[in-house]
């Protein structure tokens, strides 16, 4: 049936409109509730019929109705990406707690993807909220606890499914956040450069990822984010001198990897384990 997918797409577009508000205001520490949406140039409140996701941007030809200022194409892009996340999550999990979990997590990660690439910041309001909701979801949706269950079993501990899921979230957060904290400290001590070179926002992001995804998928996020960032940044750095000292938005690459991993990481991990002969 196409109707559930249509509903998911529409809801995704609507939520994408809200994510745009978060992306625009959270880095400035502004309220995401008041004032109502307005043009950043002329300050005129946006009329309700000019606030329809994607469609309004097309009708207005990407310009403010009142002052003619150009509207960033990032706005419809975020709305379409959010709709894509909803559709991908529904196609993967159906209407289930897993769908709700992956959708909430991916939308939080999408906010960070754009705040980092636009403002070079990872809002703590997003990551703290994400850690809290990730911990709650670990009570409702079983976490990928490999290989913790096996290790605990070898030590003679056999926790229940819920306890193991919560423990996996905590360990995932410690692995993700701890890894980035240690790397940042080592880099700072070894190079003498600013401590913010590997910002604490990256640590907070990986804490959130760990609480949502657990140990194996958190490590996969680090691997894919680092690989994707290297493949994207290295050619540009070599080809152009203007990128030699460019501060690449690492959290953006990690956020993209986290969204992919939340949707398809388990299938990728299982395929690798089968190929390697471990499953």
mmCIF file of C-alpha atoms in Angstrom:
data_model
loop_
_atom_site.group_PDB
_atom_site.id
_atom_site.type_symbol
_atom_site.label_atom_id
_atom_site.label_comp_id
_atom_site.label_asym_id
_atom_site.label_seq_id
_atom_site.Cartn_x
_atom_site.Cartn_y
_atom_site.Cartn_z
ATOM 1 C CA UNK A 1 0.000 0.000 0.000
ATOM 2 C CA UNK A 2 1.315 3.441 -0.928
ATOM 3 C CA UNK A 3 -0.770 5.385 1.612
ATOM 4 C CA UNK A 4 1.494 4.708 4.655
ATOM 5 C CA UNK A 5 4.514 5.803 2.624
ATOM 6 C CA UNK A 6 2.712 8.964 1.521
ATOM 7 C CA UNK A 7 1.837 9.754 5.137
ATOM 8 C CA UNK A 8 5.460 9.146 6.189
ATOM 9 C CA UNK A 9 6.689 11.405 3.405
ATOM 10 C CA UNK A 10 4.367 14.249 4.385
ATOM 11 C CA UNK A 11 5.211 13.918 8.082
ATOM 12 C CA UNK A 12 8.884 13.872 7.186
ATOM 13 C CA UNK A 13 8.516 17.120 5.235
ATOM 14 C CA UNK A 14 6.710 18.757 8.153
ATOM 15 C CA UNK A 15 9.365 17.640 10.618
ATOM 16 C CA UNK A 16 12.011 18.815 8.170
ATOM 17 C CA UNK A 17 10.532 22.305 8.431
ATOM 18 C CA UNK A 18 10.971 22.113 12.208
ATOM 19 C CA UNK A 19 14.549 20.851 11.836
ATOM 20 C CA UNK A 20 15.295 23.941 9.747
ATOM 21 C CA UNK A 21 14.244 26.080 12.710
ATOM 22 C CA UNK A 22 16.556 24.082 14.979
ATOM 23 C CA UNK A 23 19.467 24.376 12.537
ATOM 24 C CA UNK A 24 19.008 28.136 12.212
ATOM 25 C CA UNK A 25 18.441 28.962 15.887
ATOM 26 C CA UNK A 26 20.229 26.460 18.113
ATOM 27 C CA UNK A 27 23.777 27.574 17.178
ATOM 28 C CA UNK A 28 22.712 31.108 18.202
ATOM 29 C CA UNK A 29 21.136 29.770 21.416
ATOM 30 C CA UNK A 30 17.767 31.161 20.393
ATOM 31 C CA UNK A 31 14.391 29.687 21.261
ATOM 32 C CA UNK A 32 12.997 27.214 18.744
ATOM 33 C CA UNK A 33 9.462 28.108 19.818
ATOM 34 C CA UNK A 34 9.281 31.913 19.711
ATOM 35 C CA UNK A 35 9.269 34.137 17.783
ATOM 36 C CA UNK A 36 7.445 32.624 14.844
ATOM 37 C CA UNK A 37 9.337 31.975 11.600
ATOM 38 C CA UNK A 38 10.457 35.156 9.884
ATOM 39 C CA UNK A 39 12.726 36.365 7.113
ATOM 40 C CA UNK A 40 16.270 36.780 8.509
ATOM 41 C CA UNK A 41 16.793 39.881 6.333
ATOM 42 C CA UNK A 42 13.620 41.964 6.644
ATOM 43 C CA UNK A 43 12.227 40.306 9.792
ATOM 44 C CA UNK A 44 8.716 39.975 8.320
ATOM 45 C CA UNK A 45 6.834 36.960 9.734
ATOM 46 C CA UNK A 46 6.399 34.183 7.186
ATOM 47 C CA UNK A 47 2.772 33.695 6.186
ATOM 48 C CA UNK A 48 1.319 30.242 6.719
ATOM 49 C CA UNK A 49 0.885 29.650 2.983
ATOM 50 C CA UNK A 50 4.551 30.560 2.465
ATOM 51 C CA UNK A 51 5.604 28.040 5.097
ATOM 52 C CA UNK A 52 4.597 24.850 3.270
ATOM 53 C CA UNK A 53 7.605 22.517 3.044
ATOM 54 C CA UNK A 54 9.333 22.489 -0.371
ATOM 55 C CA UNK A 55 6.227 23.738 -2.212
ATOM 56 C CA UNK A 56 6.539 27.290 -0.879
ATOM 57 C CA UNK A 57 10.185 27.443 -1.899
ATOM 58 C CA UNK A 58 9.233 26.430 -5.443
ATOM 59 C CA UNK A 59 6.289 28.862 -5.666
ATOM 60 C CA UNK A 60 8.382 31.753 -4.338
ATOM 61 C CA UNK A 61 11.275 30.846 -6.657
ATOM 62 C CA UNK A 62 13.559 30.761 -3.637
ATOM 63 C CA UNK A 63 12.993 34.391 -2.588
ATOM 64 C CA UNK A 64 11.240 36.218 0.266
ATOM 65 C CA UNK A 65 7.820 37.502 -0.750
ATOM 66 C CA UNK A 66 8.376 40.825 1.063
ATOM 67 C CA UNK A 67 11.987 41.876 0.481
ATOM 68 C CA UNK A 68 13.074 39.555 -2.308
ATOM 69 C CA UNK A 69 16.033 38.171 -0.314
ATOM 70 C CA UNK A 70 17.257 34.824 -1.520
ATOM 71 C CA UNK A 71 16.115 31.821 0.518
ATOM 72 C CA UNK A 72 18.847 29.259 1.044
ATOM 73 C CA UNK A 73 18.298 25.979 -0.854
ATOM 74 C CA UNK A 74 19.371 24.264 2.354
ATOM 75 C CA UNK A 75 15.794 24.681 3.619
ATOM 76 C CA UNK A 76 14.095 22.440 1.028
ATOM 77 C CA UNK A 77 17.125 20.121 1.095
ATOM 78 C CA UNK A 78 16.668 19.488 4.824
ATOM 79 C CA UNK A 79 12.943 18.925 4.338
ATOM 80 C CA UNK A 80 13.505 16.412 1.549
ATOM 81 C CA UNK A 81 16.250 14.631 3.480
ATOM 82 C CA UNK A 82 14.003 14.355 6.528
ATOM 83 C CA UNK A 83 11.219 12.901 4.387
ATOM 84 C CA UNK A 84 13.778 10.445 2.984
ATOM 85 C CA UNK A 85 14.748 9.413 6.511
ATOM 86 C CA UNK A 86 11.115 8.755 7.427
ATOM 87 C CA UNK A 87 10.533 6.732 4.260
ATOM 88 C CA UNK A 88 13.753 4.730 4.661
ATOM 89 C CA UNK A 89 12.983 4.020 8.307
ATOM 90 C CA UNK A 90 9.457 2.887 7.505
ATOM 91 C CA UNK A 91 10.666 0.693 4.629
ATOM 92 C CA UNK A 92 13.275 -0.870 6.926
ATOM 93 C CA UNK A 93 11.285 -1.364 10.133
ATOM 94 C CA UNK A 94 7.607 -0.741 9.381
ATOM 95 C CA UNK A 95 5.456 0.938 12.007
ATOM 96 C CA UNK A 96 7.351 -0.230 15.087
ATOM 97 C CA UNK A 97 9.366 1.039 18.073
ATOM 98 C CA UNK A 98 12.499 0.522 15.962
ATOM 99 C CA UNK A 99 11.077 2.903 13.347
ATOM 100 C CA UNK A 100 10.433 5.576 15.976
ATOM 101 C CA UNK A 101 13.920 5.135 17.433
ATOM 102 C CA UNK A 102 15.783 5.327 14.125
ATOM 103 C CA UNK A 103 13.690 8.279 12.966
ATOM 104 C CA UNK A 104 14.277 10.320 16.130
ATOM 105 C CA UNK A 105 17.988 9.513 16.115
ATOM 106 C CA UNK A 106 18.447 10.293 12.426
ATOM 107 C CA UNK A 107 16.667 13.640 12.735
ATOM 108 C CA UNK A 108 18.902 14.606 15.660
ATOM 109 C CA UNK A 109 21.952 13.583 13.659
ATOM 110 C CA UNK A 110 20.702 15.558 10.647
ATOM 111 C CA UNK A 111 20.525 18.729 12.746
ATOM 112 C CA UNK A 112 24.165 18.217 13.720
ATOM 113 C CA UNK A 113 25.183 17.507 10.119
ATOM 114 C CA UNK A 114 24.018 20.966 9.074
ATOM 115 C CA UNK A 115 24.893 22.989 12.182
ATOM 116 C CA UNK A 116 28.461 21.733 11.931
ATOM 117 C CA UNK A 117 28.843 22.375 8.216
ATOM 118 C CA UNK A 118 27.235 25.836 8.475
ATOM 119 C CA UNK A 119 28.388 27.100 11.881
ATOM 120 C CA UNK A 120 31.083 24.605 12.964
ATOM 121 C CA UNK A 121 29.147 23.805 16.108
ATOM 122 C CA UNK A 122 27.431 20.795 17.628
ATOM 123 C CA UNK A 123 24.588 22.093 19.832
ATOM 124 C CA UNK A 124 24.690 20.557 23.283
ATOM 125 C CA UNK A 125 20.898 20.876 23.436
ATOM 126 C CA UNK A 126 20.706 18.259 20.682
ATOM 127 C CA UNK A 127 23.311 15.849 22.026
ATOM 128 C CA UNK A 128 22.099 15.971 25.637
ATOM 129 C CA UNK A 129 18.517 15.400 24.517
ATOM 130 C CA UNK A 130 19.813 12.602 22.273
ATOM 131 C CA UNK A 131 21.676 10.895 25.100
ATOM 132 C CA UNK A 132 18.580 11.007 27.298
ATOM 133 C CA UNK A 133 16.245 9.643 24.624
ATOM 134 C CA UNK A 134 18.827 7.052 23.556
ATOM 135 C CA UNK A 135 19.000 5.741 27.122
ATOM 136 C CA UNK A 136 15.187 5.573 27.238
ATOM 137 C CA UNK A 137 14.989 3.739 23.921
ATOM 138 C CA UNK A 138 17.485 1.143 25.189
ATOM 139 C CA UNK A 139 14.746 0.094 27.627
ATOM 140 C CA UNK A 140 12.214 -0.372 24.828
ATOM 141 C CA UNK A 141 14.207 -1.491 21.782
ATOM 142 C CA UNK A 142 16.866 -4.228 22.150
ATOM 143 C CA UNK A 143 20.346 -2.845 21.521
ATOM 144 C CA UNK A 144 22.959 -4.603 19.425
ATOM 145 C CA UNK A 145 25.062 -5.891 22.315
ATOM 146 C CA UNK A 146 27.687 -7.875 20.407
ATOM 147 C CA UNK A 147 30.129 -8.953 21.811
ATOM 148 C CA UNK A 148 29.147 -7.861 25.337
ATOM 149 C CA UNK A 149 26.719 -10.729 25.835
ATOM 150 C CA UNK A 150 29.422 -13.259 24.967
ATOM 151 C CA UNK A 151 32.001 -11.570 27.214
ATOM 152 C CA UNK A 152 29.623 -11.365 30.170
ATOM 153 C CA UNK A 153 28.632 -14.981 29.641
ATOM 154 C CA UNK A 154 32.268 -16.060 29.757
ATOM 155 C CA UNK A 155 32.578 -14.176 33.045
ATOM 156 C CA UNK A 156 29.538 -15.977 34.445
ATOM 157 C CA UNK A 157 27.090 -13.076 34.180
ATOM 158 C CA UNK A 158 23.853 -13.557 32.270
ATOM 159 C CA UNK A 159 21.839 -10.315 32.464
ATOM 160 C CA UNK A 160 18.317 -10.109 31.107
ATOM 161 C CA UNK A 161 17.596 -8.645 27.690
ATOM 162 C CA UNK A 162 16.667 -5.198 29.004
ATOM 163 C CA UNK A 163 19.653 -4.973 31.348
ATOM 164 C CA UNK A 164 21.982 -6.094 28.553
ATOM 165 C CA UNK A 165 20.485 -3.517 26.185
ATOM 166 C CA UNK A 166 20.955 -0.682 28.697
ATOM 167 C CA UNK A 167 24.501 -1.843 29.431
ATOM 168 C CA UNK A 168 25.263 -1.962 25.701
ATOM 169 C CA UNK A 169 24.096 1.646 25.341
ATOM 170 C CA UNK A 170 26.326 2.772 28.205
ATOM 171 C CA UNK A 171 29.335 0.893 26.852
ATOM 172 C CA UNK A 172 28.671 2.223 23.353
ATOM 173 C CA UNK A 173 28.637 5.772 24.721
ATOM 174 C CA UNK A 174 31.858 5.193 26.646
ATOM 175 C CA UNK A 175 33.535 3.737 23.574
ATOM 176 C CA UNK A 176 32.378 6.474 21.209
ATOM 177 C CA UNK A 177 32.801 9.472 23.483
ATOM 178 C CA UNK A 178 35.862 8.079 25.258
ATOM 179 C CA UNK A 179 37.651 7.334 22.002
ATOM 180 C CA UNK A 180 37.218 10.869 20.721
ATOM 181 C CA UNK A 181 38.136 12.408 24.059
ATOM 182 C CA UNK A 182 41.382 10.419 24.232
ATOM 183 C CA UNK A 183 42.246 11.190 20.600
ATOM 184 C CA UNK A 184 41.617 14.884 21.214
ATOM 185 C CA UNK A 185 43.800 14.917 24.327
ATOM 186 C CA UNK A 186 46.623 13.040 22.598
ATOM 187 C CA UNK A 187 46.476 15.368 19.596
ATOM 188 C CA UNK A 188 46.520 18.417 21.849
ATOM 189 C CA UNK A 189 49.482 17.186 23.880
ATOM 190 C CA UNK A 190 51.431 16.015 20.843
ATOM 191 C CA UNK A 191 50.881 19.035 18.614
ATOM 192 C CA UNK A 192 50.360 21.890 21.025
ATOM 193 C CA UNK A 193 47.512 23.138 18.836
ATOM 194 C CA UNK A 194 44.251 24.425 20.191
ATOM 195 C CA UNK A 195 42.331 21.870 22.172
ATOM 196 C CA UNK A 196 39.214 22.703 20.218
ATOM 197 C CA UNK A 197 40.806 21.344 17.022
ATOM 198 C CA UNK A 198 38.952 18.130 17.766
ATOM 199 C CA UNK A 199 36.048 19.796 19.486
ATOM 200 C CA UNK A 200 34.198 18.557 22.540
ATOM 201 C CA UNK A 201 31.087 18.658 20.366
ATOM 202 C CA UNK A 202 32.432 15.583 18.557
ATOM 203 C CA UNK A 203 32.737 13.826 21.922
ATOM 204 C CA UNK A 204 29.141 14.726 22.787
ATOM 205 C CA UNK A 205 27.950 13.540 19.390
ATOM 206 C CA UNK A 206 29.619 10.158 19.822
ATOM 207 C CA UNK A 207 28.194 9.823 23.327
ATOM 208 C CA UNK A 208 24.755 10.243 21.755
ATOM 209 C CA UNK A 209 25.569 7.763 18.993
ATOM 210 C CA UNK A 210 26.750 5.206 21.551
ATOM 211 C CA UNK A 211 23.571 5.444 23.610
ATOM 212 C CA UNK A 212 21.482 4.857 20.479
ATOM 213 C CA UNK A 213 23.509 2.285 18.547
ATOM 214 C CA UNK A 214 25.596 0.256 21.009
ATOM 215 C CA UNK A 215 29.262 -0.791 20.716
ATOM 216 C CA UNK A 216 29.599 -2.418 17.260
ATOM 217 C CA UNK A 217 27.547 0.133 15.332
ATOM 218 C CA UNK A 218 29.206 3.012 17.179
ATOM 219 C CA UNK A 219 32.589 1.749 16.017
ATOM 220 C CA UNK A 220 31.167 1.376 12.504
ATOM 221 C CA UNK A 221 30.026 5.001 12.636
ATOM 222 C CA UNK A 222 33.555 6.109 13.537
ATOM 223 C CA UNK A 223 35.020 3.981 10.741
ATOM 224 C CA UNK A 224 32.581 5.130 8.048
ATOM 225 C CA UNK A 225 32.668 8.766 9.163
ATOM 226 C CA UNK A 226 36.462 8.855 9.167
ATOM 227 C CA UNK A 227 36.672 7.030 5.835
ATOM 228 C CA UNK A 228 34.062 9.258 4.211
ATOM 229 C CA UNK A 229 35.690 12.406 5.539
ATOM 230 C CA UNK A 230 39.104 11.306 4.298
ATOM 231 C CA UNK A 231 37.851 10.362 0.834
ATOM 232 C CA UNK A 232 36.072 13.712 0.537
ATOM 233 C CA UNK A 233 38.660 16.016 2.109
ATOM 234 C CA UNK A 234 41.964 14.501 0.992
ATOM 235 C CA UNK A 235 41.537 15.070 -2.780
ATOM 236 C CA UNK A 236 40.426 18.670 -2.212
ATOM 237 C CA UNK A 237 43.316 19.315 0.152
ATOM 238 C CA UNK A 238 45.802 17.977 -2.376
ATOM 239 C CA UNK A 239 44.207 19.734 -5.351
ATOM 240 C CA UNK A 240 43.785 23.217 -3.873
ATOM 241 C CA UNK A 241 45.915 25.251 -1.476
ATOM 242 C CA UNK A 242 42.814 27.015 -0.110
ATOM 243 C CA UNK A 243 41.890 23.791 1.703
ATOM 244 C CA UNK A 244 45.336 23.222 3.283
ATOM 245 C CA UNK A 245 44.356 24.849 6.592
ATOM 246 C CA UNK A 246 40.625 24.417 6.178
ATOM 247 C CA UNK A 247 38.736 23.267 9.256
ATOM 248 C CA UNK A 248 36.706 20.360 7.970
ATOM 249 C CA UNK A 249 33.377 19.747 9.726
ATOM 250 C CA UNK A 250 34.162 16.309 11.144
ATOM 251 C CA UNK A 251 30.837 16.040 12.975
ATOM 252 C CA UNK A 252 29.097 16.395 9.615
ATOM 253 C CA UNK A 253 30.798 13.264 8.304
ATOM 254 C CA UNK A 254 30.135 11.426 11.563
ATOM 255 C CA UNK A 255 26.479 12.474 11.467
ATOM 256 C CA UNK A 256 26.033 11.204 7.924
ATOM 257 C CA UNK A 257 27.716 7.931 8.879
ATOM 258 C CA UNK A 258 25.499 7.652 11.976
ATOM 259 C CA UNK A 259 22.322 8.046 9.919
ATOM 260 C CA UNK A 260 23.484 5.385 7.446
ATOM 261 C CA UNK A 261 24.537 3.046 10.253
ATOM 262 C CA UNK A 262 21.252 3.399 12.119
ATOM 263 C CA UNK A 263 19.349 2.332 9.003
ATOM 264 C CA UNK A 264 21.614 -0.208 7.313
ATOM 265 C CA UNK A 265 24.589 -0.728 9.617
ATOM 266 C CA UNK A 266 23.331 -4.002 11.104
ATOM 267 C CA UNK A 267 22.886 -5.527 7.632
ATOM 268 C CA UNK A 268 26.367 -4.337 6.613
ATOM 269 C CA UNK A 269 27.910 -5.750 9.792
ATOM 270 C CA UNK A 270 26.168 -9.109 9.343
ATOM 271 C CA UNK A 271 27.297 -9.284 5.723
ATOM 272 C CA UNK A 272 30.897 -8.620 6.768
ATOM 273 C CA UNK A 273 30.759 -11.243 9.535
ATOM 274 C CA UNK A 274 29.431 -13.831 7.064
ATOM 275 C CA UNK A 275 32.144 -12.912 4.569
ATOM 276 C CA UNK A 276 34.818 -13.178 7.273
ATOM 277 C CA UNK A 277 33.465 -16.542 8.425
ATOM 278 C CA UNK A 278 32.339 -15.388 11.876
ATOM 279 C CA UNK A 279 28.619 -15.945 11.264
#
